[in-house]
Structure formats: structure tokens, C-alpha cells
Short mmCIF file of C-alpha atoms and ligand atoms in Angstrom, two decimals:
data_model
loop_
_atom_site.label_atom_id
_atom_site.label_comp_id
_atom_site.label_asym_id
_atom_site.label_seq_id
_atom_site.Cartn_x
_atom_site.Cartn_y
_atom_site.Cartn_z
CA UNK J 1 136.04 188.42 130.86
CA UNK J 2 139.68 188.41 131.99
CA UNK J 3 142.06 186.14 130.08
CA UNK J 4 139.51 185.51 127.34
CA UNK J 5 141.99 186.03 124.48
CA UNK J 6 144.60 183.96 126.30
CA UNK J 7 142.20 181.02 126.59
CA UNK J 8 140.89 181.36 123.02
CA UNK J 9 144.36 181.05 121.52
CA UNK J 10 145.36 177.87 123.34
CA UNK J 11 144.43 174.22 123.55
CA UNK J 12 145.23 173.06 127.06
CA UNK J 13 144.94 169.40 126.03
CA UNK J 14 148.19 169.75 124.09
CA UNK J 15 149.84 172.74 125.77
CA UNK J 16 151.49 172.51 129.20
CA UNK J 17 150.80 176.21 129.77
CA UNK J 18 148.61 177.20 132.75
CA UNK J 19 144.95 177.29 131.75
CA UNK J 20 144.25 180.50 133.66
CA UNK J 21 142.34 180.25 136.92
CA UNK J 22 139.78 183.08 136.98
CA UNK J 23 139.17 182.72 140.72
CA UNK J 24 142.88 183.19 141.35
CA UNK J 25 142.99 186.23 139.06
CA UNK J 26 140.06 187.71 140.96
CA UNK J 27 141.67 186.98 144.32
CA UNK J 28 144.99 188.55 143.31
CA UNK J 29 143.22 191.59 141.85
CA UNK J 30 141.49 192.18 145.18
CA UNK J 31 144.74 191.82 147.11
CA UNK J 32 146.60 194.27 144.88
CA UNK J 33 145.74 197.43 146.83
CA UNK J 34 147.50 196.07 149.93
CA UNK J 35 150.74 195.40 148.08
CA UNK J 36 153.71 197.69 147.73
CA UNK J 37 155.30 195.72 144.93
CA UNK J 38 153.94 193.34 142.32
CA UNK J 39 155.38 190.46 140.31
CA UNK J 40 157.17 190.91 137.00
CA UNK J 41 159.00 188.51 134.74
CA UNK J 42 160.65 188.17 131.37
CA UNK J 43 160.27 184.89 129.51
CA UNK J 44 162.68 184.16 126.68
CA UNK J 45 160.61 182.39 124.06
CA UNK J 46 161.96 180.60 121.04
CA UNK J 47 158.92 180.18 118.80
CA UNK J 48 158.75 181.03 115.09
CA UNK J 49 161.12 183.82 116.14
CA UNK J 50 163.16 184.39 119.27
CA UNK J 51 161.66 187.08 121.50
CA UNK J 52 161.40 188.12 125.15
CA UNK J 53 157.98 188.36 126.79
CA UNK J 54 157.91 191.17 129.32
CA UNK J 55 155.11 190.76 131.89
CA UNK J 56 153.95 192.87 134.83
CA UNK J 57 151.25 191.94 137.31
CA UNK J 58 148.23 194.25 137.35
CA UNK J 59 144.63 193.58 138.40
CA UNK J 60 145.41 189.90 139.04
CA UNK J 61 146.83 189.11 135.59
CA UNK J 62 150.11 189.70 133.75
CA UNK J 63 150.06 192.57 131.26
CA UNK J 64 152.34 191.40 128.47
CA UNK J 65 154.56 192.79 125.74
CA UNK J 66 156.62 190.75 123.26
CA UNK J 67 160.04 192.36 122.86
CA UNK J 68 161.76 190.91 119.75
CA UNK J 69 165.29 192.00 120.69
CA UNK J 70 164.87 191.78 124.45
CA UNK J 71 165.42 194.54 127.01
CA UNK J 72 168.44 196.84 126.75
CA UNK J 73 170.18 198.43 129.73
CA UNK J 74 171.34 201.27 127.48
CA UNK J 75 168.97 204.28 127.68
CA UNK J 76 169.87 205.16 124.08
CA UNK J 77 168.53 201.81 122.83
CA UNK J 78 164.75 201.79 122.58
CA UNK J 79 163.33 198.33 122.16
CA UNK J 80 160.12 197.65 120.27
CA UNK J 81 157.57 195.96 122.57
CA UNK J 82 154.36 194.62 121.03
CA UNK J 83 151.44 194.63 123.45
CA UNK J 84 149.92 191.14 123.52
CA UNK J 85 147.10 189.44 125.41
CA UNK J 86 147.07 189.37 129.23
CA UNK J 87 148.48 186.17 130.69
CA UNK J 88 147.44 184.39 133.91
CA UNK J 89 149.47 185.19 137.00
CA UNK J 90 150.55 181.52 137.20
CA UNK J 91 152.15 181.87 133.78
CA UNK J 92 154.84 184.04 135.37
CA UNK J 93 157.01 181.16 136.55
CA UNK J 94 156.25 178.82 133.64
CA UNK J 95 159.21 177.30 131.86
CA UNK J 96 158.99 174.41 129.44
CA UNK J 97 158.20 173.11 126.00
CA UNK J 98 155.05 173.94 124.04
CA UNK J 99 154.99 171.04 121.56
CA UNK J 100 152.47 172.46 119.08
CA UNK J 101 149.90 175.14 118.44
CA UNK J 102 150.02 178.79 119.47
CA UNK J 103 153.46 179.82 120.73
CA UNK J 104 154.93 176.37 120.02
CA UNK J 105 158.57 176.27 121.02
CA UNK J 106 160.57 176.62 124.23
CA UNK J 107 159.90 179.04 127.08
CA UNK J 108 162.62 180.02 129.55
CA UNK J 109 162.12 182.11 132.69
CA UNK J 110 164.84 184.64 131.88
CA UNK J 111 164.21 187.09 134.73
CA UNK J 112 161.76 187.61 137.56
CA UNK J 113 161.26 189.90 140.50
CA UNK J 114 159.02 192.75 141.57
CA UNK J 115 157.89 195.98 139.99
CA UNK J 116 156.62 199.24 141.46
CA UNK J 117 154.80 201.86 139.39
CA UNK J 118 156.34 205.35 139.42
CA UNK J 119 152.92 206.83 138.70
CA UNK J 120 149.90 207.15 141.01
CA UNK J 121 147.44 205.59 138.55
CA UNK J 122 148.60 202.66 136.41
CA UNK J 123 145.36 202.45 134.40
CA UNK J 124 145.56 206.13 133.49
CA UNK J 125 149.23 205.73 132.54
CA UNK J 126 148.43 202.74 130.32
CA UNK J 127 145.61 204.64 128.66
CA UNK J 128 147.90 207.59 128.05
CA UNK J 129 150.59 205.21 126.73
CA UNK J 130 153.35 206.23 129.13
CA UNK J 131 154.04 203.94 132.08
CA UNK J 132 157.09 204.60 134.25
CA UNK J 133 158.13 201.95 136.74
CA UNK J 134 160.95 200.48 138.80
CA UNK J 135 162.08 196.87 138.46
CA UNK J 136 163.84 194.69 141.00
CA UNK J 137 164.75 191.48 139.19
CA UNK J 138 167.93 189.40 139.02
CA UNK J 139 168.95 190.96 135.70
CA UNK J 140 166.77 194.03 135.24
CA UNK J 141 166.73 196.73 137.90
CA UNK J 142 166.08 200.41 138.32
CA UNK J 143 163.83 202.80 136.44
CA UNK J 144 162.21 202.00 133.07
CA UNK J 145 159.41 203.27 130.86
CA UNK J 146 156.99 201.74 128.39
CA UNK J 147 155.79 204.29 125.83
CA UNK J 148 153.13 203.70 123.18
CA UNK J 149 154.37 204.74 119.76
CA UNK J 150 151.05 205.16 117.98
CA UNK J 151 152.34 203.01 115.14
CA UNK J 152 155.08 205.44 114.19
CA UNK J 153 157.84 202.93 114.83
CA UNK J 154 159.09 200.80 111.90
CA UNK J 155 158.09 197.17 112.35
CA UNK J 156 155.34 198.09 114.77
CA UNK J 157 151.65 197.94 114.04
CA UNK J 158 148.91 200.29 115.18
CA UNK J 159 148.46 201.02 118.84
CA UNK J 160 149.93 197.68 119.88
CA UNK J 161 153.47 198.93 119.49
CA UNK J 162 155.28 200.38 122.45
CA UNK J 163 158.92 201.03 123.26
CA UNK J 164 160.67 199.62 126.33
CA UNK J 165 163.36 202.05 127.46
CA UNK J 166 165.80 202.06 130.37
CA UNK J 167 166.05 205.31 132.27
CA UNK J 168 169.48 206.66 133.13
CA UNK J 169 170.38 205.51 136.64
CA UNK J 170 172.91 203.35 138.46
CA UNK J 171 171.45 200.21 136.80
CA UNK J 172 171.86 201.51 133.25
CA UNK J 173 174.89 200.45 131.24
CA UNK J 174 176.27 199.32 127.94
CA UNK J 175 176.55 195.62 128.70
CA UNK J 176 174.30 193.55 126.40
CA UNK J 177 172.30 191.83 129.13
CA UNK J 178 170.71 189.22 126.82
CA UNK J 179 174.18 188.01 125.78
CA UNK J 180 175.81 188.52 129.17
CA UNK J 181 173.11 186.64 131.10
CA UNK J 182 171.36 184.32 128.61
CA UNK J 183 170.12 181.58 130.95
CA UNK J 184 167.15 180.75 133.15
CA UNK J 185 166.75 182.21 136.64
CA UNK J 186 164.56 179.21 137.50
CA UNK J 187 166.57 176.19 136.31
CA UNK J 188 169.81 177.98 135.43
CA UNK J 189 169.70 176.05 132.16
CA UNK J 190 169.73 177.14 128.56
CA UNK J 191 167.08 176.22 125.94
CA UNK J 192 168.69 172.80 125.29
CA UNK J 193 168.61 171.94 129.01
CA UNK J 194 164.91 172.81 129.21
CA UNK J 195 164.21 170.72 126.12
CA UNK J 196 166.35 167.81 127.39
CA UNK J 197 164.44 167.73 130.68
CA UNK J 198 161.11 167.84 128.96
CA UNK J 199 160.63 166.18 125.59
CA UNK J 200 163.90 166.23 123.66
CA UNK J 201 162.38 164.05 120.96
CA UNK J 202 159.29 166.19 120.41
CA UNK J 203 160.43 167.61 117.07
CA UNK J 204 163.21 165.07 116.42
CA UNK J 205 161.41 162.59 114.18
CA UNK J 206 159.92 165.41 112.21
CA UNK J 207 162.63 167.08 110.13
CA UNK J 208 160.73 170.16 109.23
CA UNK J 209 156.93 170.24 109.23
CA UNK J 210 156.04 170.15 112.90
CA UNK J 211 158.86 172.34 114.14
CA UNK J 212 157.87 175.79 115.33
CA UNK J 213 160.74 177.31 113.38
CA UNK J 214 162.47 175.82 110.37
CA UNK J 215 163.93 178.67 108.33
CA UNK J 216 166.13 181.61 109.14
CA UNK J 217 167.90 182.38 112.37
CA UNK J 218 165.26 180.87 114.66
CA UNK J 219 165.17 177.65 112.60
CA UNK J 220 168.93 177.27 112.72
CA UNK J 221 168.94 177.99 116.44
CA UNK J 222 166.21 175.44 117.09
CA UNK J 223 167.96 172.77 115.00
CA UNK J 224 171.11 173.18 117.11
CA UNK J 225 169.12 173.18 120.36
CA UNK J 226 167.35 169.93 119.39
CA UNK J 227 170.70 168.32 118.65
CA UNK J 228 172.25 169.53 121.90
CA UNK J 229 169.20 168.43 123.91
CA UNK J 230 169.45 164.95 122.38
CA UNK J 231 173.14 164.87 123.34
CA UNK J 232 172.38 165.87 126.94
CA UNK J 233 169.68 163.20 127.12
CA UNK J 234 172.04 160.57 125.69
CA UNK J 235 174.72 161.49 128.20
CA UNK J 236 177.08 162.99 125.64
CA UNK J 237 178.62 166.39 126.24
CA UNK J 238 176.58 168.90 124.24
CA UNK J 239 179.80 170.89 123.85
CA UNK J 240 180.91 168.30 121.28
CA UNK J 241 178.22 169.25 118.82
CA UNK J 242 179.68 172.40 117.41
CA UNK J 243 183.22 171.09 116.98
CA UNK J 244 182.63 167.38 116.36
CA UNK J 245 179.19 166.72 114.89
CA UNK J 246 179.74 162.93 114.89
CA UNK J 247 181.21 162.70 118.38
CA UNK J 248 181.08 159.21 119.86
CA UNK J 249 179.05 158.67 123.00
CA UNK J 250 181.11 159.53 126.08
CA UNK J 251 180.52 160.22 129.72
CA UNK J 252 178.78 163.55 130.08
CA UNK J 253 181.26 166.29 130.82
CA UNK J 254 180.91 168.07 134.11
CA UNK J 255 178.51 170.82 133.20
CA UNK J 256 180.33 173.80 134.60
CA UNK J 257 178.15 175.90 132.33
CA UNK J 258 175.08 175.25 134.44
CA UNK J 259 176.47 176.51 137.72
CA UNK J 260 173.96 178.44 139.78
CA UNK J 261 174.24 182.17 139.99
CA UNK J 262 174.46 183.42 143.56
CA UNK J 263 171.08 184.67 144.63
CA UNK J 264 169.18 182.80 141.92
CA UNK J 265 166.67 180.76 143.85
CA UNK J 266 165.22 177.61 142.48
CA UNK J 267 161.48 177.85 142.36
CA UNK J 268 158.88 175.24 141.76
CA UNK J 269 155.56 175.66 140.01
MN1 MN Y 301 155.91 184.72 123.40
#
């Protein structure tokens, strides 16, 4: 059954994630042959660790890979991509807070657009472990490949580990795209803005225990995001947090940092 693993892992009573409509998956799968391009997205996900979920539509669902370091535009930089369970098509524009359970943390829609396979048979390419494709997103464009490593890559495991690699073309470059363009293409916000709009207090009362990440880099990042989200919610400039941790309440500064990128359309669920 499609999306079986996706559904098994989640409790939709407590998670705001889409529950996965099988009729919709079936409908989209049937429509696929008439389409020249299909949906793709990258969701930046701060859970127990920060990673980027790369998803491409195929047979009515989103084939998914978790890329710990995110995509690189530099063809010399191969990024580990762990193949994970298929996600529902509707998941592709999801952005929000998962308060607890599997994947608990914050999800940001980091990029979205369309993809076109560069091979005649996607299923055969996936089976072979070598899928070439072209992306047309806001941040990621041009020719790319996903190659299965067969577990030969350090940090990878078994046949779930693939590499995401940019091909050399006019869209390749040395700019670190995750640092250069860190925000959402849906809300234009950062993690703290997404948390502030949703449930900024979700992990606040619980110093430790219930937080998806407490130690290490992800834990430190989450702690700062929680603090900044609380500041946004309270109408204090979140910019004050790094320099003045005990900043007094003040009118919220004009948030020039959340200006919309030209071309980035606001989308609703
Ligand atoms: Mn994820």
C-alpha cells in the first residue's frame, strides 16, 4: 500500500502533518503520464539534527531523501542523501511545527518547483541507483544526479545511502546556497518566524525533556530559535537576543530581514 510507512510512523492526532490521502495519490499517479514536469521541494527540517528533505513527485507520492548537509551547487561536493519513506504529495508545501513524536521539530519549505527526469524510465533509473534530472526551483536549478552508493560512503548505511550531486552547467557554482538563501520560499521567514506563528511556547515550559533536540549543535540552535520566537511573539525585536539577552520589551523593529524575494510566491495549503 502506498504511504504505509509514512502513516505507521506518525500520529495524526498530535502531528499537524498531512495524513496522506490515498485517493489523491492514486489520482495524481494516473495523471502523471500527461505531465511534462512534476513537483519537487526541499524542506529544511530542524529535528534531532538539522537536515534538508529532498522530495520529487513520482507515481502520485513524493520520493524522499534526507540530506544532512543540504544540497550543494558545487559539482565537486557530493552530498550524502539517505533514502527515506515516500511522503504524500500534500506534504510538499507543508511548513510548520511538529510538537512531538516522529520528526518533532520545525519544518520550513526551503525550495520548491518542478523537476523533469533526464532518463526515459524513472523506475529503471531508481532500481539501477542512478537518476539524472533537471530542477527548476527558486534556489536549485539545472542538471543534478542522485546516485546510490551501495553503502560505500562513510556515514551511510546499506542501500539507503545515495549521493546528491550537481552537474556542471550554468546553474553550478561555489556559493553555499544553504547559507546564502536560508529562508522559506513559502512564508519568507526563518525557523523562529515559523515557530512564532505557530506555537512559540510548545517547548518553552519544558527546559529539556520534551524538546526534539537538546544537546549539540541542533540543541543550541533550537534553544536560540525558541528564545527568538518568544521575542517575536512578545513584540520585541529578535535581533536583541544575541547582543542583549535581557533586552527590555520594546516596539518590534521593522523586520527588514523578512522582505519577500522577487518571484517568491506566497502559497497556501
Ligand atoms: Mn526530515
